[in-house]
Coordinates of C-alpha atoms and ligand atoms in Angstrom, one line a residue:
M1 CA 0.0 0.0 0.0
A2 CA 3.0 2.3 0.7
V3 CA 4.3 1.7 -2.8
L4 CA 0.8 2.2 -4.3
A5 CA 0.6 5.6 -2.5
D6 CA 4.1 6.5 -3.7
R7 CA 3.2 5.7 -7.3
C8 CA -0.3 7.2 -7.3
K9 CA -0.1 10.6 -5.5
E10 CA -3.7 11.4 -6.3
I11 CA -5.1 8.3 -4.5
K12 CA -5.6 8.6 -0.7
V13 CA -4.4 5.4 0.9
T14 CA -5.5 4.7 4.5
L15 CA -4.0 1.7 6.2
V16 CA -6.1 0.4 9.0
D17 CA -5.4 -2.3 11.6
I18 CA -7.1 -3.5 14.8
D19 CA -3.6 -3.6 16.4
E20 CA -3.2 -0.1 17.9
K21 CA 0.4 -0.7 18.8
R22 CA 1.3 -1.5 15.2
I23 CA -0.5 1.6 13.9
N24 CA 1.3 3.7 16.5
A25 CA 4.6 2.2 15.3
W26 CA 3.7 3.1 11.7
N27 CA 3.1 6.6 12.8
D28 CA 6.2 6.9 15.0
D29 CA 8.3 10.0 14.3
D30 CA 11.4 7.8 14.6
L31 CA 11.3 5.7 11.4
G32 CA 13.6 3.2 13.0
N33 CA 10.6 2.1 15.0
L34 CA 8.5 1.0 12.0
P35 CA 7.1 -2.5 12.7
V36 CA 8.6 -3.9 9.5
Y37 CA 12.2 -3.8 8.5
E38 CA 12.5 -3.7 4.7
P39 CA 15.2 -2.1 2.6
G40 CA 13.8 1.1 0.9
L41 CA 10.6 1.2 3.0
K42 CA 11.6 4.0 5.4
A43 CA 12.2 6.4 2.5
I44 CA 8.8 5.7 1.0
I45 CA 7.1 6.2 4.4
R46 CA 9.0 9.4 4.9
R47 CA 7.9 10.7 1.4
N48 CA 4.3 9.9 1.7
R49 CA 3.1 9.6 5.3
N50 CA 0.4 12.1 6.2
K51 CA 0.3 13.3 2.5
N52 CA -1.6 10.6 0.7
L53 CA -0.7 7.7 3.0
F54 CA -2.3 7.4 6.4
F55 CA -2.1 4.9 9.2
S56 CA -5.2 4.7 11.5
C57 CA -7.3 2.6 13.8
E58 CA -10.5 4.3 12.6
I59 CA -11.6 1.3 10.6
A60 CA -15.3 2.3 10.2
K61 CA -14.4 5.7 8.9
A62 CA -11.8 4.5 6.5
I63 CA -14.2 1.9 5.0
K64 CA -17.0 4.4 4.7
E65 CA -14.8 6.7 2.7
A66 CA -13.2 4.1 0.5
D67 CA -14.0 3.3 -3.1
M68 CA -11.8 0.3 -2.9
V69 CA -10.8 -1.9 0.1
F70 CA -7.9 -4.3 0.0
I71 CA -8.2 -7.1 2.6
S72 CA -4.7 -7.9 3.5
V73 CA -5.1 -9.5 6.9
N74 CA -3.3 -12.6 8.3
T75 CA -4.4 -16.1 7.2
P76 CA -2.3 -18.4 9.3
T77 CA -2.6 -22.2 9.6
K78 CA -5.5 -23.2 11.8
K79 CA -4.4 -24.4 15.2
S80 CA -7.5 -26.2 16.3
G81 CA -10.8 -27.4 14.9
F82 CA -11.5 -29.0 11.5
G83 CA -8.5 -28.8 9.3
A84 CA -6.2 -27.9 12.2
G85 CA -2.5 -28.0 11.2
Y86 CA -3.4 -27.6 7.5
A87 CA -6.3 -25.3 6.6
S88 CA -6.0 -21.5 6.7
D89 CA -7.8 -19.8 9.5
L90 CA -10.1 -17.4 7.7
K91 CA -11.6 -15.7 10.8
W92 CA -9.7 -12.5 10.1
V93 CA -10.8 -12.4 6.5
E94 CA -14.3 -13.1 7.5
S95 CA -14.3 -10.4 10.2
S96 CA -12.8 -7.9 7.7
A97 CA -15.6 -8.7 5.2
R98 CA -18.2 -8.2 7.9
Q99 CA -16.6 -4.8 8.7
V100 CA -16.8 -3.8 5.1
A101 CA -20.4 -5.0 4.9
D102 CA -21.3 -2.9 8.0
F103 CA -19.4 0.3 7.3
S104 CA -19.3 0.8 3.6
S105 CA -21.4 3.2 1.6
G106 CA -22.3 3.3 -2.1
H107 CA -20.3 1.0 -4.4
T108 CA -17.2 -0.6 -3.0
I109 CA -14.7 -2.8 -4.8
V110 CA -13.3 -5.3 -2.4
V111 CA -9.9 -6.7 -3.3
E112 CA -8.8 -10.0 -1.7
K113 CA -5.0 -9.5 -1.2
S114 CA -4.4 -12.0 1.6
T115 CA -3.3 -15.4 0.4
V116 CA -6.4 -17.6 0.8
P117 CA -7.7 -21.0 -0.1
V118 CA -9.5 -21.3 -3.4
R119 CA -13.1 -20.2 -3.2
T120 CA -12.6 -17.7 -0.4
A121 CA -13.9 -14.9 -2.6
E122 CA -17.2 -16.7 -2.5
L123 CA -17.2 -16.4 1.4
I124 CA -16.6 -12.7 1.1
Q125 CA -19.1 -12.3 -1.7
D126 CA -21.8 -14.1 0.4
I127 CA -21.3 -11.8 3.4
L128 CA -21.4 -8.7 1.1
S129 CA -24.4 -9.9 -0.8
D130 CA -26.4 -10.2 2.4
S131 CA -25.5 -6.6 3.2
E132 CA -26.4 -5.5 -0.3
N133 CA -29.8 -7.1 0.0
N134 CA -30.5 -5.6 3.4
S135 CA -29.5 -2.1 2.3
R136 CA -31.7 -2.2 -0.8
D137 CA -34.6 -0.1 0.7
S138 CA -32.5 2.0 3.0
N139 CA -30.9 5.5 2.4
N140 CA -27.4 3.9 2.4
K141 CA -27.7 1.6 -0.6
K142 CA -24.6 -0.6 -0.8
T143 CA -23.2 -2.6 -3.8
F144 CA -20.0 -4.6 -4.0
S145 CA -17.6 -6.2 -6.5
V146 CA -15.1 -8.7 -5.3
L147 CA -11.7 -9.2 -7.0
S148 CA -8.8 -11.4 -6.2
S149 CA -5.3 -9.9 -6.6
P150 CA -2.9 -11.9 -4.6
E151 CA 0.5 -10.5 -3.5
F152 CA 3.7 -12.0 -4.8
L153 CA 6.3 -9.8 -3.1
A154 CA 9.1 -11.5 -1.1
E155 CA 10.3 -10.1 2.2
G156 CA 13.8 -8.6 2.0
T157 CA 13.2 -7.5 -1.6
A158 CA 9.6 -6.3 -1.2
I159 CA 9.9 -2.7 -2.5
N160 CA 11.7 -3.8 -5.6
D161 CA 9.3 -6.7 -6.1
L162 CA 6.3 -4.3 -5.9
E163 CA 7.9 -1.6 -8.1
N164 CA 9.0 -4.1 -10.8
P165 CA 6.8 -7.2 -10.4
D166 CA 7.1 -10.1 -12.8
R167 CA 3.3 -9.9 -13.0
V168 CA 0.2 -8.9 -11.1
L169 CA -3.0 -10.9 -11.2
I170 CA -6.5 -9.6 -11.2
G171 CA -9.2 -12.3 -10.9
G172 CA -12.8 -11.4 -11.2
E173 CA -16.0 -11.2 -13.2
D174 CA -17.0 -7.5 -13.0
N175 CA -15.3 -5.7 -15.9
D176 CA -15.7 -2.2 -14.5
A177 CA -14.1 -3.3 -11.2
I178 CA -11.3 -5.1 -13.1
K179 CA -10.6 -2.0 -15.2
S180 CA -10.5 0.2 -12.1
L181 CA -7.9 -1.9 -10.4
G182 CA -6.0 -2.5 -13.6
K183 CA -5.8 1.3 -14.1
I184 CA -4.1 1.7 -10.7
Y185 CA -1.5 -1.0 -11.5
E186 CA -0.9 0.5 -15.0
R187 CA 0.4 3.7 -13.3
W188 CA 3.7 1.9 -12.9
I189 CA 3.4 -1.6 -14.2
P190 CA 3.6 -2.4 -18.0
S191 CA 0.2 -3.6 -19.1
E192 CA 1.5 -6.9 -20.5
K193 CA 2.5 -7.8 -16.9
I194 CA -1.1 -7.4 -15.7
L195 CA -2.8 -10.8 -16.0
F196 CA -6.5 -11.3 -16.0
T197 CA -8.0 -14.6 -14.8
N198 CA -11.1 -15.9 -13.2
V199 CA -11.2 -15.5 -9.4
W200 CA -10.5 -19.2 -8.6
S201 CA -7.4 -19.3 -10.9
S202 CA -6.1 -16.2 -9.3
E203 CA -6.5 -17.7 -5.8
L204 CA -5.0 -21.0 -6.8
S205 CA -2.1 -19.4 -8.7
K206 CA -0.8 -17.8 -5.5
L207 CA -0.7 -21.1 -3.6
T208 CA 0.8 -22.9 -6.5
A209 CA 3.5 -20.2 -7.1
N210 CA 4.6 -20.6 -3.5
A211 CA 4.5 -24.3 -3.6
F212 CA 6.7 -24.4 -6.7
L213 CA 9.2 -22.0 -5.1
A214 CA 9.4 -24.0 -1.9
Q215 CA 9.7 -27.2 -3.9
R216 CA 12.8 -25.9 -5.6
L217 CA 14.4 -25.2 -2.2
S218 CA 13.5 -28.6 -0.9
S219 CA 14.9 -30.1 -4.1
I220 CA 18.3 -28.4 -3.8
N221 CA 18.4 -29.0 0.0
A222 CA 17.8 -32.7 -0.6
I223 CA 20.7 -32.7 -3.1
S224 CA 22.9 -30.8 -0.6
A225 CA 22.8 -33.8 1.7
L226 CA 23.8 -36.1 -1.2
C227 CA 26.7 -33.7 -2.0
E228 CA 28.0 -34.0 1.5
A229 CA 27.8 -37.7 1.4
T230 CA 29.4 -38.2 -2.0
G231 CA 32.1 -35.5 -2.4
A232 CA 30.1 -33.4 -4.8
E233 CA 29.9 -29.6 -4.2
I234 CA 26.4 -28.1 -4.1
N235 CA 27.3 -24.8 -5.8
E236 CA 28.9 -26.6 -8.7
V237 CA 25.8 -28.7 -9.1
A238 CA 23.5 -25.7 -8.7
N239 CA 25.5 -23.8 -11.3
A240 CA 25.5 -26.7 -13.7
I241 CA 21.8 -27.4 -13.5
G242 CA 20.9 -23.6 -13.3
A243 CA 22.7 -23.0 -16.6
D244 CA 19.9 -25.1 -18.3
K245 CA 17.4 -22.4 -19.4
R246 CA 14.5 -24.8 -18.7
I247 CA 15.6 -24.9 -15.0
G248 CA 17.0 -21.4 -14.5
K249 CA 19.4 -20.1 -11.9
K250 CA 17.1 -18.7 -9.2
F251 CA 16.1 -20.4 -6.0
L252 CA 18.9 -22.9 -6.2
A253 CA 20.8 -21.8 -3.0
A254 CA 20.9 -24.7 -0.5
G255 CA 20.3 -23.6 3.1
P256 CA 19.1 -24.7 6.5
G257 CA 15.5 -25.0 5.2
F258 CA 13.0 -22.4 4.1
G259 CA 11.1 -20.3 6.6
G260 CA 8.8 -17.2 6.5
S261 CA 5.2 -16.9 7.1
C262 CA 4.0 -18.0 3.7
F263 CA 5.7 -21.2 2.2
Q264 CA 4.7 -23.7 4.9
K265 CA 1.3 -22.2 5.4
D266 CA 0.5 -22.1 1.7
I267 CA 1.7 -25.6 1.1
L268 CA -0.3 -26.9 4.0
N269 CA -3.3 -25.1 2.6
L270 CA -2.7 -26.7 -0.9
V271 CA -2.3 -30.1 0.8
Y272 CA -5.6 -29.6 2.6
L273 CA -7.4 -28.5 -0.5
C274 CA -6.2 -31.5 -2.5
K275 CA -7.3 -33.9 0.3
Y276 CA -10.7 -32.1 0.5
Y277 CA -11.2 -32.8 -3.2
G278 CA -10.1 -36.4 -2.8
L279 CA -6.8 -35.9 -4.6
D280 CA -4.7 -37.9 -2.1
T281 CA -1.7 -38.5 -4.3
V282 CA -1.4 -34.9 -5.2
S283 CA -1.7 -33.9 -1.6
N284 CA 1.0 -36.4 -0.6
Y285 CA 3.3 -35.1 -3.3
W286 CA 3.2 -31.5 -2.1
E287 CA 3.4 -32.6 1.6
Q288 CA 6.8 -34.1 0.8
V289 CA 8.2 -30.6 0.2
L290 CA 7.5 -29.9 3.9
T291 CA 8.8 -33.2 5.0
V292 CA 12.2 -32.5 3.4
N293 CA 12.2 -29.0 4.8
N294 CA 11.7 -30.3 8.4
W295 CA 14.3 -33.0 7.8
Q296 CA 16.9 -30.5 6.7
K297 CA 16.5 -28.4 9.8
E298 CA 16.7 -31.5 12.1
R299 CA 19.7 -33.0 10.3
I300 CA 21.7 -29.7 10.7
A301 CA 20.9 -29.5 14.5
S302 CA 21.8 -33.2 14.8
L303 CA 25.1 -33.0 12.9
I304 CA 26.2 -30.0 15.0
V305 CA 25.7 -32.2 18.2
E306 CA 27.4 -35.1 16.6
K307 CA 30.5 -33.1 15.5
L308 CA 30.8 -31.5 18.9
F309 CA 31.7 -35.0 20.3
G310 CA 28.0 -36.0 20.6
T311 CA 27.1 -33.5 23.2
V312 CA 26.5 -29.8 23.4
T313 CA 25.5 -29.7 27.1
N314 CA 27.0 -26.6 28.6
K315 CA 28.8 -25.7 25.4
K316 CA 28.6 -22.2 24.1
I317 CA 27.3 -22.0 20.6
A318 CA 27.1 -18.7 18.7
L319 CA 24.1 -18.5 16.4
F320 CA 24.5 -15.9 13.6
G321 CA 21.1 -14.9 12.4
F322 CA 17.6 -15.4 13.6
S323 CA 15.4 -13.8 10.8
F324 CA 14.3 -16.4 8.3
K325 CA 16.4 -14.7 5.7
A326 CA 18.6 -11.6 5.2
N327 CA 17.1 -8.1 4.9
T328 CA 14.0 -8.7 7.0
N329 CA 13.3 -8.7 10.7
D330 CA 10.6 -11.4 10.2
T331 CA 11.3 -14.5 12.2
R332 CA 8.1 -16.5 11.5
E333 CA 8.9 -20.1 10.7
S334 CA 12.6 -19.2 10.6
P335 CA 14.8 -22.4 10.5
S336 CA 16.8 -20.7 13.3
I337 CA 13.8 -21.4 15.6
S338 CA 13.8 -25.2 15.1
I339 CA 17.6 -25.5 15.1
A340 CA 18.0 -23.3 18.3
N341 CA 15.3 -25.3 20.1
D342 CA 16.9 -28.6 19.2
L343 CA 20.3 -27.4 20.5
L344 CA 18.6 -26.0 23.7
E345 CA 16.9 -29.4 24.2
N346 CA 20.4 -30.9 24.0
G347 CA 21.7 -28.6 26.7
A348 CA 23.5 -25.9 24.7
N349 CA 24.1 -22.4 25.9
L350 CA 23.3 -20.3 22.9
M351 CA 24.5 -16.8 22.2
I352 CA 22.2 -15.4 19.5
T353 CA 22.9 -12.4 17.3
D354 CA 21.0 -10.7 14.6
P355 CA 21.2 -7.2 13.1
Q356 CA 17.5 -6.6 13.0
V357 CA 15.7 -9.1 15.2
L358 CA 15.0 -8.0 18.8
P359 CA 15.4 -10.3 21.8
H360 CA 11.7 -10.2 22.7
Q361 CA 10.9 -11.7 19.2
I362 CA 13.4 -14.5 19.9
E363 CA 11.8 -15.1 23.3
K364 CA 8.4 -15.5 21.8
E365 CA 9.6 -17.8 19.0
L366 CA 11.7 -20.1 21.2
H367 CA 8.7 -20.6 23.5
S368 CA 6.1 -21.1 20.8
R369 CA 6.6 -24.9 20.8
D370 CA 4.0 -26.9 22.6
S371 CA 4.2 -26.7 26.4
E372 CA 5.5 -30.3 26.8
T373 CA 8.6 -29.4 24.8
I374 CA 9.2 -26.1 26.6
T375 CA 9.7 -27.9 29.9
D376 CA 12.3 -30.0 28.2
L377 CA 14.5 -27.0 27.3
K378 CA 17.7 -27.8 29.1
G379 CA 20.1 -25.2 27.8
S380 CA 20.0 -21.4 28.0
W381 CA 20.2 -18.5 25.5
S382 CA 21.1 -14.9 25.5
F383 CA 21.4 -12.2 22.9
T384 CA 24.1 -9.7 21.8
K385 CA 24.6 -7.5 18.8
N386 CA 28.3 -7.5 19.4
L387 CA 29.8 -10.3 17.2
E388 CA 33.1 -10.6 19.2
E389 CA 31.1 -11.0 22.4
C390 CA 29.0 -13.6 20.6
V391 CA 32.0 -15.8 19.6
K392 CA 34.1 -15.3 22.7
D393 CA 34.8 -18.7 24.3
A394 CA 32.3 -20.4 21.9
D395 CA 32.8 -24.0 20.9
A396 CA 31.0 -23.3 17.6
I397 CA 29.6 -20.6 15.3
V398 CA 26.5 -21.6 13.4
I399 CA 25.6 -19.2 10.5
L400 CA 21.9 -19.4 9.9
T401 CA 21.0 -16.2 8.0
S402 CA 23.0 -14.8 5.1
W403 CA 23.2 -11.2 6.4
K404 CA 25.8 -9.1 4.5
E405 CA 27.6 -8.3 7.7
Y406 CA 28.4 -12.0 8.3
E407 CA 29.9 -12.3 4.8
E408 CA 32.3 -9.5 5.8
C409 CA 33.4 -11.1 9.1
D410 CA 37.0 -12.1 9.7
F411 CA 36.3 -15.6 10.9
R412 CA 40.0 -16.3 11.1
S413 CA 40.4 -13.7 13.9
Y414 CA 37.2 -14.9 15.5
S415 CA 38.6 -18.4 15.8
K416 CA 41.3 -17.0 18.1
L417 CA 38.6 -15.9 20.6
M418 CA 36.9 -19.3 20.6
R419 CA 37.5 -22.4 22.8
K420 CA 39.5 -25.2 21.0
P421 CA 38.7 -27.3 19.1
S422 CA 36.4 -24.8 17.5
W423 CA 33.9 -25.2 14.7
I424 CA 32.1 -23.1 12.1
F425 CA 28.9 -24.5 10.7
D426 CA 28.0 -22.5 7.6
T427 CA 24.4 -23.4 6.6
R428 CA 24.2 -20.6 4.1
K429 CA 27.5 -21.1 2.2
I430 CA 28.7 -17.6 2.8
I431 CA 32.3 -18.4 3.8
S432 CA 35.0 -19.3 1.4
K433 CA 37.2 -22.2 2.5
D434 CA 40.3 -20.3 1.5
S435 CA 39.6 -17.5 4.0
L436 CA 40.0 -20.0 6.8
K437 CA 43.3 -21.5 5.8
G438 CA 45.7 -21.7 8.7
S439 CA 43.1 -20.8 11.3
G440 CA 43.0 -24.2 12.8
I441 CA 39.3 -24.1 12.8
K442 CA 37.0 -27.1 11.9
F443 CA 34.6 -26.2 9.2
W444 CA 31.3 -27.7 8.0
Q445 CA 29.4 -26.2 5.1
I446 CA 26.1 -27.0 3.6
G447 CA 26.5 -29.2 0.5
M448 CA 30.3 -29.4 0.7
G449 CA 31.4 -33.0 -0.1
T450 CA 33.2 -34.1 3.1
L451 CA 35.5 -36.4 1.0
N452 CA 37.2 -33.4 -0.5
Y453 CA 38.2 -31.1 2.4
P454 CA 40.6 -31.3 5.2
K455 CA 39.4 -32.0 8.8
V456 CA 41.0 -28.8 10.1
F457 CA 41.4 -25.5 8.1
Ligands
LIG501 N1 4.5 -11.4 4.5 C1 4.6 -11.7 3.2 O1 5.8 -11.7 2.7 C2 3.5 -11.9 2.3 C3 3.7 -12.1 0.9 C4 2.6 -12.3 0.1 C5 1.3 -12.5 0.6 N2 1.2 -12.4 2.0 C6 -0.2 -12.6 2.6 O2 -0.6 -11.4 3.1 C7 -1.4 -11.6 4.2 C8 -0.9 -10.8 5.4 O3 0.4 -11.2 5.7 P1 1.3 -10.4 6.7 O4 2.6 -11.0 6.7 O5 1.2 -8.9 6.4 O6 0.5 -10.7 8.1 P2 0.7 -9.9 9.4 O7 0.2 -10.9 10.5 O8 2.0 -9.3 9.6 O9 -0.3 -8.7 9.3 C9 -1.7 -8.8 9.3 C10 -2.4 -7.6 10.0 O10 -3.8 -7.7 9.8 C11 -4.3 -7.1 11.0 N3 -5.8 -7.5 11.1 C12 -6.3 -8.7 11.4 N4 -7.6 -8.6 11.4 C13 -8.0 -7.4 11.0 C14 -9.2 -6.7 10.8 N5 -10.4 -7.3 10.9 N6 -9.2 -5.3 10.5 C15 -8.0 -4.7 10.4 N7 -6.8 -5.3 10.6 C16 -6.8 -6.6 10.9 C17 -3.5 -7.7 12.1 O11 -3.6 -7.0 13.3 C18 -2.1 -7.6 11.5 O12 -1.4 -6.4 11.9 C19 -1.4 -13.1 4.5 O13 -2.5 -13.7 3.9 C20 -0.2 -13.6 3.8 O14 -0.2 -14.9 3.4 C21 2.2 -12.1 2.8

């Protein structure tokens, strides 16, 4: 919405949220306190806030004034009830639709921007149709058009993705509404990149796009384990297969497993949909993407324990990175959570560092496992932003997020501060083997064939 306001100065954009704290943070004079860290975002907020971009908790007023409402609320995986663990919880979408039904006036175009299961637009349409019928004889006659326009941005590159998207989708039946939304996108997006589909295709395309992206990561992660076992080198394999135009170079970086709020949730959603329609083989196929992802996280935690003489009890382990990837402060489903929890359960003392994540977020994530597991946490953790303090007397450094600042670290000098024998576990492949020569450090890297490298660098 910030990018939309930036590109369309004559459109007034009001962002409303039921979370007052979040709205206050969006309105904070200090732009360092924005709730989301995203390269380029601060500048856009600075340029547009309180000009044509407003942040407010006055939901009723904003809906009443709006010609177009984007529903962009959270759609997490259901925790209980039918479909728990798989289906999306649509209660926030439903309550948003009810708010629009209650507070709108005249004709309102409702754009479904949240990622939702196929046929959710129908739910929104049903709620709005009731309101349409009830308002027929009143002074405030209401009419609605529902469109689907899912969001494809990736955190960490969100601004660029929004400014130069590969495509945007508009799914719907009402040509006038489609044209209105299309005209907004056309202000900065070439018309050939604006794709028109029916509502259901639009909804399903979003789930499928995320499933395909996640599938590539699970594929390369699966091969990273095979590289380690055979002596092959994952970057060489990735380069070789990525050179094939049919495969392409992107999304072939092996890592500790994918995270973020979307991939797992959207695949679970797809799996649930397939099961619902009796397509069990299709459902099992996509679920494997998650099985491999969970396995990758577990195998990394387990090999760290194994290499540290089979025990990490009372050992200090420096964890570099807690966000699920670089350039975001988002920790949702970060592989760091599962790896940190596994190490804690094995008694490790973790020293966690991250340039953007705050300790209270880590606290929340590490204790979000079910209560039975929490009582099993045997180790301890603390947080520092100072990398030297982080590695001092550590038995191992585990690199979990590929922040630029970690690529620039002098790990050879860090190794002097560590307890011997010391280890580096590089799950993001950001360290060159040569930079460690003569350091006496032991080194494990994702997808690096163990047959080919010395035991000590
Ligand atoms: N985060 C991403 O990278 C990304 C990318 C593409 C699509 N999406 C999709 O966008 C949607 C939102 O994702 P997010 O990461 O921004 O979630 P989020 O949880 O960070 O934000 C959702 C916000 O909606 C607010 N909200 C809930 N109910 C509301 C209501 N009735 N009225 C007003 N505000 C309400 C919540 O308070 C919260 O601040 C999800 O469906 C997600 O799948 C996210």
